[in-house]
PDB file of C-alpha atoms in Angstrom:
ATOM      1  CA  UNK A   1     -77.742  20.434-151.442  1.00  0.00           C
ATOM      2  CA  UNK A   2     -74.713  21.096-149.295  1.00  0.00           C
ATOM      3  CA  UNK A   3     -74.039  24.745-148.456  1.00  0.00           C
ATOM      4  CA  UNK A   4     -71.029  26.264-150.224  1.00  0.00           C
ATOM      5  CA  UNK A   5     -67.798  25.784-148.360  1.00  0.00           C
ATOM      6  CA  UNK A   6     -66.238  28.828-146.782  1.00  0.00           C
ATOM      7  CA  UNK A   7     -62.973  29.860-148.359  1.00  0.00           C
ATOM      8  CA  UNK A   8     -60.729  32.283-146.473  1.00  0.00           C
ATOM      9  CA  UNK A   9     -59.623  33.668-149.814  1.00  0.00           C
ATOM     10  CA  UNK A  10     -63.147  34.969-150.451  1.00  0.00           C
ATOM     11  CA  UNK A  11     -62.689  37.722-147.853  1.00  0.00           C
ATOM     12  CA  UNK A  12     -59.396  38.752-149.407  1.00  0.00           C
ATOM     13  CA  UNK A  13     -60.926  38.853-152.878  1.00  0.00           C
ATOM     14  CA  UNK A  14     -63.862  40.899-151.601  1.00  0.00           C
ATOM     15  CA  UNK A  15     -61.523  43.360-149.853  1.00  0.00           C
ATOM     16  CA  UNK A  16     -59.358  43.665-152.976  1.00  0.00           C
ATOM     17  CA  UNK A  17     -62.470  44.361-155.036  1.00  0.00           C
ATOM     18  CA  UNK A  18     -63.643  47.044-152.607  1.00  0.00           C
ATOM     19  CA  UNK A  19     -60.203  48.665-152.576  1.00  0.00           C
ATOM     20  CA  UNK A  20     -60.137  48.722-156.370  1.00  0.00           C
ATOM     21  CA  UNK A  21     -63.617  50.253-156.462  1.00  0.00           C
ATOM     22  CA  UNK A  22     -62.638  52.910-153.927  1.00  0.00           C
ATOM     23  CA  UNK A  23     -59.488  53.696-155.907  1.00  0.00           C
ATOM     24  CA  UNK A  24     -61.550  54.155-159.070  1.00  0.00           C
ATOM     25  CA  UNK A  25     -63.928  56.501-157.236  1.00  0.00           C
ATOM     26  CA  UNK A  26     -61.069  58.631-155.905  1.00  0.00           C
ATOM     27  CA  UNK A  27     -59.572  58.870-159.388  1.00  0.00           C
ATOM     28  CA  UNK A  28     -62.413  61.234-160.256  1.00  0.00           C
ATOM     29  CA  UNK A  29     -60.812  63.802-157.939  1.00  0.00           C
ATOM     30  CA  UNK A  30     -57.274  63.384-159.263  1.00  0.00           C
ATOM     31  CA  UNK A  31     -55.855  65.887-161.798  1.00  0.00           C
ATOM     32  CA  UNK A  32     -56.821  64.821-165.294  1.00  0.00           C
ATOM     33  CA  UNK A  33     -53.667  66.308-166.795  1.00  0.00           C
ATOM     34  CA  UNK A  34     -50.760  63.931-167.296  1.00  0.00           C
ATOM     35  CA  UNK A  35     -47.776  64.898-165.158  1.00  0.00           C
ATOM     36  CA  UNK A  36     -49.750  67.250-162.912  1.00  0.00           C
ATOM     37  CA  UNK A  37     -48.804  67.341-159.239  1.00  0.00           C
ATOM     38  CA  UNK A  38     -49.555  69.426-156.173  1.00  0.00           C
ATOM     39  CA  UNK A  39     -46.343  71.459-156.457  1.00  0.00           C
ATOM     40  CA  UNK A  40     -47.082  72.460-160.059  1.00  0.00           C
ATOM     41  CA  UNK A  41     -50.628  73.459-159.160  1.00  0.00           C
ATOM     42  CA  UNK A  42     -49.353  75.564-156.233  1.00  0.00           C
ATOM     43  CA  UNK A  43     -46.880  77.322-158.553  1.00  0.00           C
ATOM     44  CA  UNK A  44     -49.694  77.890-161.060  1.00  0.00           C
ATOM     45  CA  UNK A  45     -51.877  79.485-158.374  1.00  0.00           C
ATOM     46  CA  UNK A  46     -49.063  81.783-157.262  1.00  0.00           C
ATOM     47  CA  UNK A  47     -48.294  82.701-160.869  1.00  0.00           C
ATOM     48  CA  UNK A  48     -51.952  83.489-161.574  1.00  0.00           C
ATOM     49  CA  UNK A  49     -52.117  85.722-158.503  1.00  0.00           C
ATOM     50  CA  UNK A  50     -49.024  87.651-159.556  1.00  0.00           C
ATOM     51  CA  UNK A  51     -49.933  87.714-163.259  1.00  0.00           C
ATOM     52  CA  UNK A  52     -53.428  89.121-162.916  1.00  0.00           C
ATOM     53  CA  UNK A  53     -52.479  91.498-160.080  1.00  0.00           C
ATOM     54  CA  UNK A  54     -49.524  92.891-162.075  1.00  0.00           C
ATOM     55  CA  UNK A  55     -51.573  93.231-165.261  1.00  0.00           C
ATOM     56  CA  UNK A  56     -54.415  94.986-163.466  1.00  0.00           C
ATOM     57  CA  UNK A  57     -52.113  97.318-161.521  1.00  0.00           C
ATOM     58  CA  UNK A  58     -49.946  98.301-164.487  1.00  0.00           C
ATOM     59  CA  UNK A  59     -52.852  98.855-166.876  1.00  0.00           C
ATOM     60  CA  UNK A  60     -54.581 100.985-164.223  1.00  0.00           C
ATOM     61  CA  UNK A  61     -51.435 103.032-163.635  1.00  0.00           C
ATOM     62  CA  UNK A  62     -50.914 103.796-167.332  1.00  0.00           C
ATOM     63  CA  UNK A  63     -54.383 105.354-167.735  1.00  0.00           C
ATOM     64  CA  UNK A  64     -54.463 104.671-171.467  1.00  0.00           C
ATOM     65  CA  UNK A  65     -57.571 104.751-173.628  1.00  0.00           C
ATOM     66  CA  UNK A  66     -61.119 105.803-172.876  1.00  0.00           C
ATOM     67  CA  UNK A  67     -61.872 105.967-169.155  1.00  0.00           C
ATOM     68  CA  UNK A  68     -65.169 104.175-169.847  1.00  0.00           C
ATOM     69  CA  UNK A  69     -63.323 101.094-171.140  1.00  0.00           C
ATOM     70  CA  UNK A  70     -62.459  98.259-168.761  1.00  0.00           C
ATOM     71  CA  UNK A  71     -58.816  98.310-167.688  1.00  0.00           C
ATOM     72  CA  UNK A  72     -58.705  94.517-167.515  1.00  0.00           C
ATOM     73  CA  UNK A  73     -60.928  92.282-169.648  1.00  0.00           C
ATOM     74  CA  UNK A  74     -62.347  89.063-168.215  1.00  0.00           C
ATOM     75  CA  UNK A  75     -60.892  86.680-170.869  1.00  0.00           C
ATOM     76  CA  UNK A  76     -57.436  87.421-169.448  1.00  0.00           C
ATOM     77  CA  UNK A  77     -58.435  85.247-166.509  1.00  0.00           C
ATOM     78  CA  UNK A  78     -58.770  82.295-168.876  1.00  0.00           C
ATOM     79  CA  UNK A  79     -55.466  83.196-170.562  1.00  0.00           C
ATOM     80  CA  UNK A  80     -53.880  83.159-167.118  1.00  0.00           C
ATOM     81  CA  UNK A  81     -55.023  79.584-166.494  1.00  0.00           C
ATOM     82  CA  UNK A  82     -53.288  78.450-169.679  1.00  0.00           C
ATOM     83  CA  UNK A  83     -50.181  80.565-169.099  1.00  0.00           C
ATOM     84  CA  UNK A  84     -49.496  79.382-165.566  1.00  0.00           C
ATOM     85  CA  UNK A  85     -51.188  75.975-165.302  1.00  0.00           C
ATOM     86  CA  UNK A  86     -50.337  74.721-168.818  1.00  0.00           C
ATOM     87  CA  UNK A  87     -47.165  76.595-169.848  1.00  0.00           C
ATOM     88  CA  UNK A  88     -46.135  73.786-172.230  1.00  0.00           C
ATOM     89  CA  UNK A  89     -49.375  73.978-174.209  1.00  0.00           C
ATOM     90  CA  UNK A  90     -49.147  75.349-177.755  1.00  0.00           C
ATOM     91  CA  UNK A  91     -52.247  77.379-176.841  1.00  0.00           C
ATOM     92  CA  UNK A  92     -50.360  79.170-174.042  1.00  0.00           C
ATOM     93  CA  UNK A  93     -47.294  80.431-175.918  1.00  0.00           C
ATOM     94  CA  UNK A  94     -46.637  84.186-176.228  1.00  0.00           C
ATOM     95  CA  UNK A  95     -47.807  84.496-179.837  1.00  0.00           C
ATOM     96  CA  UNK A  96     -50.898  82.421-179.077  1.00  0.00           C
ATOM     97  CA  UNK A  97     -51.885  84.686-176.181  1.00  0.00           C
ATOM     98  CA  UNK A  98     -51.038  88.067-177.699  1.00  0.00           C
ATOM     99  CA  UNK A  99     -51.936  87.243-181.287  1.00  0.00           C
ATOM    100  CA  UNK A 100     -55.020  85.256-180.340  1.00  0.00           C
ATOM    101  CA  UNK A 101     -56.422  87.994-178.143  1.00  0.00           C
ATOM    102  CA  UNK A 102     -55.736  90.864-180.554  1.00  0.00           C
ATOM    103  CA  UNK A 103     -56.920  89.003-183.662  1.00  0.00           C
ATOM    104  CA  UNK A 104     -60.107  87.943-181.905  1.00  0.00           C
ATOM    105  CA  UNK A 105     -60.788  91.490-180.757  1.00  0.00           C
ATOM    106  CA  UNK A 106     -60.319  92.802-184.306  1.00  0.00           C
ATOM    107  CA  UNK A 107     -62.684  90.159-185.660  1.00  0.00           C
ATOM    108  CA  UNK A 108     -65.330  90.906-183.045  1.00  0.00           C
ATOM    109  CA  UNK A 109     -65.119  94.645-183.662  1.00  0.00           C
ATOM    110  CA  UNK A 110     -65.504  94.097-187.409  1.00  0.00           C
ATOM    111  CA  UNK A 111     -68.599  91.953-186.920  1.00  0.00           C
ATOM    112  CA  UNK A 112     -70.102  94.562-184.574  1.00  0.00           C
ATOM    113  CA  UNK A 113     -69.521  97.306-187.153  1.00  0.00           C
ATOM    114  CA  UNK A 114     -71.283  95.544-190.011  1.00  0.00           C
ATOM    115  CA  UNK A 115     -74.021  93.531-188.306  1.00  0.00           C
ATOM    116  CA  UNK A 116     -76.798  94.597-185.983  1.00  0.00           C
ATOM    117  CA  UNK A 117     -76.845  92.929-182.541  1.00  0.00           C
ATOM    118  CA  UNK A 118     -78.255  89.431-182.958  1.00  0.00           C
ATOM    119  CA  UNK A 119     -77.642  85.821-182.065  1.00  0.00           C
ATOM    120  CA  UNK A 120     -76.131  85.312-185.513  1.00  0.00           C
ATOM    121  CA  UNK A 121     -73.640  88.154-184.962  1.00  0.00           C
ATOM    122  CA  UNK A 122     -72.610  86.641-181.629  1.00  0.00           C
ATOM    123  CA  UNK A 123     -71.969  83.249-183.199  1.00  0.00           C
ATOM    124  CA  UNK A 124     -70.242  84.674-186.267  1.00  0.00           C
ATOM    125  CA  UNK A 125     -67.764  86.633-184.124  1.00  0.00           C
ATOM    126  CA  UNK A 126     -66.587  83.521-182.309  1.00  0.00           C
ATOM    127  CA  UNK A 127     -66.542  81.379-185.461  1.00  0.00           C
ATOM    128  CA  UNK A 128     -64.580  83.991-187.410  1.00  0.00           C
ATOM    129  CA  UNK A 129     -62.171  84.393-184.478  1.00  0.00           C
ATOM    130  CA  UNK A 130     -61.411  80.660-184.582  1.00  0.00           C
ATOM    131  CA  UNK A 131     -60.782  80.901-188.327  1.00  0.00           C
ATOM    132  CA  UNK A 132     -58.540  83.951-187.978  1.00  0.00           C
ATOM    133  CA  UNK A 133     -56.502  82.513-185.111  1.00  0.00           C
ATOM    134  CA  UNK A 134     -56.098  79.214-186.943  1.00  0.00           C
ATOM    135  CA  UNK A 135     -54.870  80.900-190.142  1.00  0.00           C
ATOM    136  CA  UNK A 136     -52.371  83.005-188.185  1.00  0.00           C
ATOM    137  CA  UNK A 137     -51.231  80.061-186.015  1.00  0.00           C
ATOM    138  CA  UNK A 138     -52.235  81.759-182.764  1.00  0.00           C
ATOM    139  CA  UNK A 139     -55.189  79.635-181.640  1.00  0.00           C
ATOM    140  CA  UNK A 140     -56.049  80.659-178.079  1.00  0.00           C
ATOM    141  CA  UNK A 141     -59.408  79.581-176.562  1.00  0.00           C
ATOM    142  CA  UNK A 142     -59.969  82.754-174.484  1.00  0.00           C
ATOM    143  CA  UNK A 143     -59.906  84.647-177.776  1.00  0.00           C
ATOM    144  CA  UNK A 144     -63.421  83.409-178.430  1.00  0.00           C
ATOM    145  CA  UNK A 145     -64.605  85.262-175.336  1.00  0.00           C
ATOM    146  CA  UNK A 146     -62.743  88.397-176.409  1.00  0.00           C
ATOM    147  CA  UNK A 147     -64.444  88.329-179.818  1.00  0.00           C
ATOM    148  CA  UNK A 148     -67.806  87.975-178.098  1.00  0.00           C
ATOM    149  CA  UNK A 149     -67.097  90.877-175.732  1.00  0.00           C
ATOM    150  CA  UNK A 150     -66.336  93.079-178.735  1.00  0.00           C
ATOM    151  CA  UNK A 151     -69.863  92.359-180.006  1.00  0.00           C
ATOM    152  CA  UNK A 152     -71.908  92.415-176.807  1.00  0.00           C
ATOM    153  CA  UNK A 153     -69.713  94.614-174.594  1.00  0.00           C
ATOM    154  CA  UNK A 154     -71.807  97.736-174.819  1.00  0.00           C
ATOM    155  CA  UNK A 155     -71.572 101.347-176.063  1.00  0.00           C
ATOM    156  CA  UNK A 156     -68.103 102.141-174.659  1.00  0.00           C
ATOM    157  CA  UNK A 157     -66.477  99.205-176.424  1.00  0.00           C
ATOM    158  CA  UNK A 158     -68.370  99.876-179.647  1.00  0.00           C
ATOM    159  CA  UNK A 159     -67.385 103.548-179.541  1.00  0.00           C
ATOM    160  CA  UNK A 160     -63.702 102.646-179.063  1.00  0.00           C
ATOM    161  CA  UNK A 161     -63.728 100.784-182.370  1.00  0.00           C
ATOM    162  CA  UNK A 162     -60.515  99.106-183.419  1.00  0.00           C
ATOM    163  CA  UNK A 163     -58.522 100.809-180.679  1.00  0.00           C
ATOM    164  CA  UNK A 164     -60.191  98.370-178.269  1.00  0.00           C
ATOM    165  CA  UNK A 165     -57.962  95.661-179.774  1.00  0.00           C
ATOM    166  CA  UNK A 166     -54.873  97.597-178.653  1.00  0.00           C
ATOM    167  CA  UNK A 167     -56.081  99.060-175.356  1.00  0.00           C
ATOM    168  CA  UNK A 168     -57.046  97.277-173.237  1.00  0.00           C
ATOM    169  CA  UNK A 169     -56.835  93.918-175.086  1.00  0.00           C
ATOM    170  CA  UNK A 170     -53.336  94.100-176.569  1.00  0.00           C
ATOM    171  CA  UNK A 171     -51.900  95.880-173.528  1.00  0.00           C
ATOM    172  CA  UNK A 172     -53.419  93.316-171.163  1.00  0.00           C
ATOM    173  CA  UNK A 173     -52.004  90.451-173.212  1.00  0.00           C
ATOM    174  CA  UNK A 174     -48.486  91.921-173.476  1.00  0.00           C
ATOM    175  CA  UNK A 175     -48.239  92.687-169.763  1.00  0.00           C
ATOM    176  CA  UNK A 176     -49.611  89.260-168.828  1.00  0.00           C
ATOM    177  CA  UNK A 177     -47.156  87.444-171.097  1.00  0.00           C
ATOM    178  CA  UNK A 178     -44.209  89.545-169.857  1.00  0.00           C
ATOM    179  CA  UNK A 179     -45.173  88.721-166.274  1.00  0.00           C
ATOM    180  CA  UNK A 180     -45.475  85.038-167.203  1.00  0.00           C
ATOM    181  CA  UNK A 181     -42.034  84.943-168.811  1.00  0.00           C
ATOM    182  CA  UNK A 182     -40.433  86.562-165.761  1.00  0.00           C
ATOM    183  CA  UNK A 183     -42.296  84.313-163.327  1.00  0.00           C
ATOM    184  CA  UNK A 184     -41.500  81.089-165.170  1.00  0.00           C
ATOM    185  CA  UNK A 185     -37.846  82.078-165.440  1.00  0.00           C
ATOM    186  CA  UNK A 186     -37.654  82.679-161.692  1.00  0.00           C
ATOM    187  CA  UNK A 187     -39.446  79.383-160.980  1.00  0.00           C
ATOM    188  CA  UNK A 188     -37.124  77.605-163.466  1.00  0.00           C
ATOM    189  CA  UNK A 189     -39.876  76.456-165.772  1.00  0.00           C
ATOM    190  CA  UNK A 190     -39.465  76.171-169.514  1.00  0.00           C
ATOM    191  CA  UNK A 191     -41.375  79.141-170.987  1.00  0.00           C
ATOM    192  CA  UNK A 192     -41.716  80.047-173.794  1.00  0.00           C
ATOM    193  CA  UNK A 193     -41.857  76.313-174.163  1.00  0.00           C
ATOM    194  CA  UNK A 194     -39.297  74.447-176.233  1.00  0.00           C
ATOM    195  CA  UNK A 195     -39.316  70.698-176.766  1.00  0.00           C
ATOM    196  CA  UNK A 196     -36.663  68.926-174.701  1.00  0.00           C
ATOM    197  CA  UNK A 197     -33.654  68.001-176.863  1.00  0.00           C
ATOM    198  CA  UNK A 198     -33.280  64.241-177.055  1.00  0.00           C
ATOM    199  CA  UNK A 199     -29.986  62.341-177.370  1.00  0.00           C
ATOM    200  CA  UNK A 200     -29.592  60.044-180.377  1.00  0.00           C
ATOM    201  CA  UNK A 201     -31.404  56.750-179.695  1.00  0.00           C
ATOM    202  CA  UNK A 202     -29.401  53.630-178.953  1.00  0.00           C
ATOM    203  CA  UNK A 203     -29.178  51.269-181.908  1.00  0.00           C
ATOM    204  CA  UNK A 204     -32.201  49.000-181.997  1.00  0.00           C
ATOM    205  CA  UNK A 205     -34.064  51.072-179.393  1.00  0.00           C
ATOM    206  CA  UNK A 206     -35.996  53.506-181.594  1.00  0.00           C
ATOM    207  CA  UNK A 207     -38.983  51.915-183.311  1.00  0.00           C
ATOM    208  CA  UNK A 208     -41.403  54.760-184.018  1.00  0.00           C
ATOM    209  CA  UNK A 209     -40.692  57.344-186.693  1.00  0.00           C
ATOM    210  CA  UNK A 210     -42.310  60.777-186.926  1.00  0.00           C
ATOM    211  CA  UNK A 211     -44.280  59.550-189.941  1.00  0.00           C
ATOM    212  CA  UNK A 212     -45.794  56.865-187.674  1.00  0.00           C
ATOM    213  CA  UNK A 213     -46.884  59.555-185.188  1.00  0.00           C
ATOM    214  CA  UNK A 214     -48.471  61.631-187.949  1.00  0.00           C
ATOM    215  CA  UNK A 215     -50.267  58.554-189.304  1.00  0.00           C
ATOM    216  CA  UNK A 216     -51.610  57.690-185.840  1.00  0.00           C
ATOM    217  CA  UNK A 217     -52.847  61.262-185.316  1.00  0.00           C
ATOM    218  CA  UNK A 218     -54.577  61.157-188.689  1.00  0.00           C
ATOM    219  CA  UNK A 219     -56.237  57.842-187.794  1.00  0.00           C
ATOM    220  CA  UNK A 220     -57.649  59.262-184.543  1.00  0.00           C
ATOM    221  CA  UNK A 221     -59.432  62.138-186.324  1.00  0.00           C
ATOM    222  CA  UNK A 222     -58.910  64.448-183.371  1.00  0.00           C
ATOM    223  CA  UNK A 223     -56.697  67.282-182.126  1.00  0.00           C
ATOM    224  CA  UNK A 224     -54.542  67.157-178.999  1.00  0.00           C
ATOM    225  CA  UNK A 225     -53.123  69.920-176.839  1.00  0.00           C
ATOM    226  CA  UNK A 226     -49.493  68.896-177.370  1.00  0.00           C
ATOM    227  CA  UNK A 227     -47.007  69.727-180.106  1.00  0.00           C
ATOM    228  CA  UNK A 228     -45.608  67.042-182.396  1.00  0.00           C
ATOM    229  CA  UNK A 229     -42.106  67.731-181.048  1.00  0.00           C
ATOM    230  CA  UNK A 230     -43.226  67.161-177.453  1.00  0.00           C
ATOM    231  CA  UNK A 231     -45.188  64.063-178.446  1.00  0.00           C
ATOM    232  CA  UNK A 232     -42.187  62.687-180.316  1.00  0.00           C
ATOM    233  CA  UNK A 233     -39.902  63.332-177.326  1.00  0.00           C
ATOM    234  CA  UNK A 234     -42.396  61.709-174.945  1.00  0.00           C
ATOM    235  CA  UNK A 235     -42.695  58.577-177.074  1.00  0.00           C
ATOM    236  CA  UNK A 236     -38.935  58.408-177.533  1.00  0.00           C
ATOM    237  CA  UNK A 237     -38.420  58.518-173.772  1.00  0.00           C
ATOM    238  CA  UNK A 238     -41.137  55.892-173.277  1.00  0.00           C
ATOM    239  CA  UNK A 239     -39.396  53.616-175.793  1.00  0.00           C
ATOM    240  CA  UNK A 240     -36.108  54.144-173.957  1.00  0.00           C
ATOM    241  CA  UNK A 241     -37.622  53.200-170.594  1.00  0.00           C
ATOM    242  CA  UNK A 242     -39.347  50.190-172.150  1.00  0.00           C
ATOM    243  CA  UNK A 243     -36.032  49.011-173.601  1.00  0.00           C
ATOM    244  CA  UNK A 244     -34.343  49.439-170.207  1.00  0.00           C
ATOM    245  CA  UNK A 245     -37.131  47.492-168.510  1.00  0.00           C
ATOM    246  CA  UNK A 246     -36.936  44.628-170.978  1.00  0.00           C
ATOM    247  CA  UNK A 247     -33.150  44.542-170.754  1.00  0.00           C
ATOM    248  CA  UNK A 248     -33.361  44.300-166.992  1.00  0.00           C
ATOM    249  CA  UNK A 249     -30.796  45.353-164.355  1.00  0.00           C
ATOM    250  CA  UNK A 250     -27.091  44.826-165.071  1.00  0.00           C
ATOM    251  CA  UNK A 251     -25.687  41.432-164.154  1.00  0.00           C
ATOM    252  CA  UNK A 252     -24.470  41.247-160.555  1.00  0.00           C
ATOM    253  CA  UNK A 253     -26.482  44.278-159.433  1.00  0.00           C
ATOM    254  CA  UNK A 254     -28.307  42.095-156.931  1.00  0.00           C
TER     255      UNK A 254
END
């Protein structure tokens, strides 16, 4: 049997395959968030530095509450990630942060008052916090940690009772959000986030209706960290760009 003939294109195909494989491997290290870039991440890091430093310094200076209580609770670090790295998220809006933290603290304190320390009490605090935040439209993931701290935080937190939800939790949240609003305004970012107003679509350009978006979300049986207004605006812009691409450049543009 004759040996296979050498084809110069084989080397090119092999190199293209290796490049594609390398590109896929490097994608693991790229930001998973759509629209994320190095500049936004740098701004988020600076905002987190200022936000936590300002919250810690101001809460320390005010000297409110029991001296045995922490002046800054750890879940505020997680709130800071949302506030500065994901300012458009519904989970990072002012009511979500302040309401979510305070509601979760109140829930955790209530569980600690009526149940002895146990694994069940720990789980119930977080579960009830999710329910409370959902009902009050202030779902905020770090709230789960705040509810847990209220249960397992120790004698000082238990002795503070419901005042723990105001100081330090509520105070921390208010100062952090105020710092975030000021920082985002100075850095010209949209916070509190509002969906971008869209111009009326060109005739024949708009295909999707909001009912179609709701139906698709229902079909996927999942939740997404984006508001319907933002999703609608994103799809409307995508439809506009698709229509421009199909239409092609104006005649005579070269």
